Amino acid sequence: MIVPHEPEHLPERDVGLLDGKVKVEFMDDFDLTESEVLGVEV
């Protein structure tokens, strides 16, 4: 495996307009299979 060297001074990334303004919560019964995550049908 070839891994490139990272520059020493990386620019600060802008996370987005909603950074710190939204909260994501999942219901206790939330369930997602690997197929659903990948978008494939079995």
PDB file of N, CA and C in Angstrom:
ATOM      1  N   MET A   1       0.846  -1.167   0.000  1.00  0.00           N
ATOM      2  CA  MET A   1       0.000   0.000   0.000  1.00  0.00           C
ATOM      3  C   MET A   1       0.895   1.235   0.000  1.00  0.00           C
ATOM      4  N   ILE A   2       0.553   2.204  -0.821  1.00  0.00           N
ATOM      5  CA  ILE A   2       1.304   3.449  -0.901  1.00  0.00           C
ATOM      6  C   ILE A   2       0.482   4.540  -0.225  1.00  0.00           C
ATOM      7  N   VAL A   3       1.080   5.183   0.757  1.00  0.00           N
ATOM      8  CA  VAL A   3       0.403   6.250   1.485  1.00  0.00           C
ATOM      9  C   VAL A   3       1.177   7.542   1.271  1.00  0.00           C
ATOM     10  N   PRO A   4       0.516   8.559   0.692  1.00  0.00           N
ATOM     11  CA  PRO A   4       1.237   9.822   0.457  1.00  0.00           C
ATOM     12  C   PRO A   4       1.502  10.560   1.760  1.00  0.00           C
ATOM     13  N   HIS A   5       2.552  11.339   1.758  1.00  0.00           N
ATOM     14  CA  HIS A   5       2.872  12.172   2.915  1.00  0.00           C
ATOM     15  C   HIS A   5       1.888  13.329   2.972  1.00  0.00           C
ATOM     16  N   GLU A   6       1.421  13.659   4.165  1.00  0.00           N
ATOM     17  CA  GLU A   6       0.516  14.792   4.322  1.00  0.00           C
ATOM     18  C   GLU A   6       1.346  16.063   4.509  1.00  0.00           C
ATOM     19  N   PRO A   7       0.875  17.172   3.951  1.00  0.00           N
ATOM     20  CA  PRO A   7       1.596  18.427   4.180  1.00  0.00           C
ATOM     21  C   PRO A   7       1.594  18.780   5.667  1.00  0.00           C
ATOM     22  N   GLU A   8       2.639  19.466   6.097  1.00  0.00           N
ATOM     23  CA  GLU A   8       2.756  19.787   7.522  1.00  0.00           C
ATOM     24  C   GLU A   8       1.697  20.776   7.979  1.00  0.00           C
ATOM     25  N   HIS A   9       1.294  21.698   7.113  1.00  0.00           N
ATOM     26  CA  HIS A   9       0.329  22.729   7.495  1.00  0.00           C
ATOM     27  C   HIS A   9      -0.941  22.562   6.678  1.00  0.00           C
ATOM     28  N   LEU A  10      -1.902  21.843   7.218  1.00  0.00           N
ATOM     29  CA  LEU A  10      -3.168  21.648   6.526  1.00  0.00           C
ATOM     30  C   LEU A  10      -4.086  22.834   6.786  1.00  0.00           C
ATOM     31  N   PRO A  11      -4.802  23.293   5.776  1.00  0.00           N
ATOM     32  CA  PRO A  11      -5.746  24.389   6.008  1.00  0.00           C
ATOM     33  C   PRO A  11      -6.902  23.924   6.881  1.00  0.00           C
ATOM     34  N   GLU A  12      -7.467  24.824   7.669  1.00  0.00           N
ATOM     35  CA  GLU A  12      -8.583  24.486   8.536  1.00  0.00           C
ATOM     36  C   GLU A  12      -9.803  24.209   7.674  1.00  0.00           C
ATOM     37  N   ARG A  13     -10.495  23.086   7.950  1.00  0.00           N
ATOM     38  CA  ARG A  13     -11.657  22.718   7.146  1.00  0.00           C
ATOM     39  C   ARG A  13     -12.915  23.390   7.675  1.00  0.00           C
ATOM     40  N   ASP A  14     -13.742  23.844   6.743  1.00  0.00           N
ATOM     41  CA  ASP A  14     -15.026  24.426   7.083  1.00  0.00           C
ATOM     42  C   ASP A  14     -16.037  23.285   7.165  1.00  0.00           C
ATOM     43  N   VAL A  15     -16.589  23.043   8.351  1.00  0.00           N
ATOM     44  CA  VAL A  15     -17.493  21.919   8.550  1.00  0.00           C
ATOM     45  C   VAL A  15     -18.832  22.173   7.874  1.00  0.00           C
ATOM     46  N   GLY A  16     -19.324  23.361   7.937  1.00  0.00           N
ATOM     47  CA  GLY A  16     -20.576  23.659   7.273  1.00  0.00           C
ATOM     48  C   GLY A  16     -21.348  24.764   7.965  1.00  0.00           C
ATOM     49  N   LEU A  17     -22.414  25.191   7.291  1.00  0.00           N
ATOM     50  CA  LEU A  17     -23.222  26.291   7.812  1.00  0.00           C
ATOM     51  C   LEU A  17     -23.970  25.915   9.086  1.00  0.00           C
ATOM     52  N   LEU A  18     -24.279  24.620   9.255  1.00  0.00           N
ATOM     53  CA  LEU A  18     -25.074  24.187  10.405  1.00  0.00           C
ATOM     54  C   LEU A  18     -24.221  23.682  11.568  1.00  0.00           C
ATOM     55  N   ASP A  19     -22.913  23.874  11.486  1.00  0.00           N
ATOM     56  CA  ASP A  19     -22.017  23.410  12.537  1.00  0.00           C
ATOM     57  C   ASP A  19     -22.396  24.032  13.874  1.00  0.00           C
ATOM     58  N   GLY A  20     -22.708  23.197  14.852  1.00  0.00           N
ATOM     59  CA  GLY A  20     -23.062  23.662  16.182  1.00  0.00           C
ATOM     60  C   GLY A  20     -24.485  24.167  16.304  1.00  0.00           C
ATOM     61  N   LYS A  21     -25.282  24.069  15.226  1.00  0.00           N
ATOM     62  CA  LYS A  21     -26.636  24.593  15.245  1.00  0.00           C
ATOM     63  C   LYS A  21     -27.704  23.509  15.168  1.00  0.00           C
ATOM     64  N   VAL A  22     -27.286  22.287  14.903  1.00  0.00           N
ATOM     65  CA  VAL A  22     -28.249  21.193  14.785  1.00  0.00           C
ATOM     66  C   VAL A  22     -27.835  20.046  15.700  1.00  0.00           C
ATOM     67  N   LYS A  23     -28.811  19.222  16.026  1.00  0.00           N
ATOM     68  CA  LYS A  23     -28.554  18.061  16.864  1.00  0.00           C
ATOM     69  C   LYS A  23     -29.253  16.869  16.223  1.00  0.00           C
ATOM     70  N   VAL A  24     -28.528  15.764  16.031  1.00  0.00           N
ATOM     71  CA  VAL A  24     -29.088  14.567  15.420  1.00  0.00           C
ATOM     72  C   VAL A  24     -29.272  13.518  16.498  1.00  0.00           C
ATOM     73  N   GLU A  25     -30.481  12.997  16.590  1.00  0.00           N
ATOM     74  CA  GLU A  25     -30.776  11.934  17.545  1.00  0.00           C
ATOM     75  C   GLU A  25     -31.442  10.782  16.817  1.00  0.00           C
ATOM     76  N   PHE A  26     -31.166   9.556  17.253  1.00  0.00           N
ATOM     77  CA  PHE A  26     -31.784   8.373  16.680  1.00  0.00           C
ATOM     78  C   PHE A  26     -32.697   7.741  17.720  1.00  0.00           C
ATOM     79  N   MET A  27     -33.845   7.261  17.256  1.00  0.00           N
ATOM     80  CA  MET A  27     -34.783   6.578  18.141  1.00  0.00           C
ATOM     81  C   MET A  27     -34.146   5.269  18.622  1.00  0.00           C
ATOM     82  N   ASP A  28     -34.593   4.771  19.765  1.00  0.00           N
ATOM     83  CA  ASP A  28     -34.038   3.539  20.317  1.00  0.00           C
ATOM     84  C   ASP A  28     -34.253   2.348  19.396  1.00  0.00           C
ATOM     85  N   ASP A  29     -35.340   2.352  18.620  1.00  0.00           N
ATOM     86  CA  ASP A  29     -35.639   1.215  17.753  1.00  0.00           C
ATOM     87  C   ASP A  29     -35.078   1.391  16.336  1.00  0.00           C
ATOM     88  N   PHE A  30     -34.192   2.370  16.120  1.00  0.00           N
ATOM     89  CA  PHE A  30     -33.587   2.610  14.808  1.00  0.00           C
ATOM     90  C   PHE A  30     -32.698   1.429  14.447  1.00  0.00           C
ATOM     91  N   ASP A  31     -32.878   0.907  13.238  1.00  0.00           N
ATOM     92  CA  ASP A  31     -32.091  -0.238  12.803  1.00  0.00           C
ATOM     93  C   ASP A  31     -31.823  -0.105  11.309  1.00  0.00           C
ATOM     94  N   LEU A  32     -30.573  -0.245  10.912  1.00  0.00           N
ATOM     95  CA  LEU A  32     -30.190  -0.127   9.518  1.00  0.00           C
ATOM     96  C   LEU A  32     -29.220  -1.255   9.203  1.00  0.00           C
ATOM     97  N   THR A  33     -29.531  -2.029   8.163  1.00  0.00           N
ATOM     98  CA  THR A  33     -28.659  -3.141   7.794  1.00  0.00           C
ATOM     99  C   THR A  33     -27.513  -2.633   6.911  1.00  0.00           C
ATOM    100  N   GLU A  34     -26.493  -3.472   6.737  1.00  0.00           N
ATOM    101  CA  GLU A  34     -25.362  -3.101   5.877  1.00  0.00           C
ATOM    102  C   GLU A  34     -25.835  -2.884   4.451  1.00  0.00           C
ATOM    103  N   SER A  35     -26.773  -3.691   3.976  1.00  0.00           N
ATOM    104  CA  SER A  35     -27.298  -3.550   2.623  1.00  0.00           C
ATOM    105  C   SER A  35     -27.991  -2.198   2.434  1.00  0.00           C
ATOM    106  N   GLU A  36     -28.730  -1.762   3.434  1.00  0.00           N
ATOM    107  CA  GLU A  36     -29.404  -0.466   3.353  1.00  0.00           C
ATOM    108  C   GLU A  36     -28.389   0.670   3.341  1.00  0.00           C
ATOM    109  N   VAL A  37     -27.340   0.534   4.120  1.00  0.00           N
ATOM    110  CA  VAL A  37     -26.302   1.574   4.154  1.00  0.00           C
ATOM    111  C   VAL A  37     -25.612   1.665   2.793  1.00  0.00           C
ATOM    112  N   LEU A  38     -25.321   0.508   2.197  1.00  0.00           N
ATOM    113  CA  LEU A  38     -24.631   0.479   0.920  1.00  0.00           C
ATOM    114  C   LEU A  38     -25.559   0.733  -0.262  1.00  0.00           C
ATOM    115  N   GLY A  39     -26.877   0.658  -0.029  1.00  0.00           N
ATOM    116  CA  GLY A  39     -27.836   0.907  -1.085  1.00  0.00           C
ATOM    117  C   GLY A  39     -27.984  -0.236  -2.058  1.00  0.00           C
ATOM    118  N   VAL A  40     -27.726  -1.457  -1.602  1.00  0.00           N
ATOM    119  CA  VAL A  40     -27.867  -2.632  -2.479  1.00  0.00           C
ATOM    120  C   VAL A  40     -29.086  -3.430  -2.073  1.00  0.00           C
ATOM    121  N   GLU A  41     -29.658  -4.102  -3.042  1.00  0.00           N
ATOM    122  CA  GLU A  41     -30.810  -4.959  -2.748  1.00  0.00           C
ATOM    123  C   GLU A  41     -30.344  -6.405  -2.727  1.00  0.00           C
ATOM    124  N   VAL A  42     -30.870  -7.144  -1.771  1.00  0.00           N
ATOM    125  CA  VAL A  42     -30.498  -8.567  -1.658  1.00  0.00           C
ATOM    126  C   VAL A  42     -31.623  -9.456  -2.105  1.00  0.00           C
TER     127      VAL A  42
END
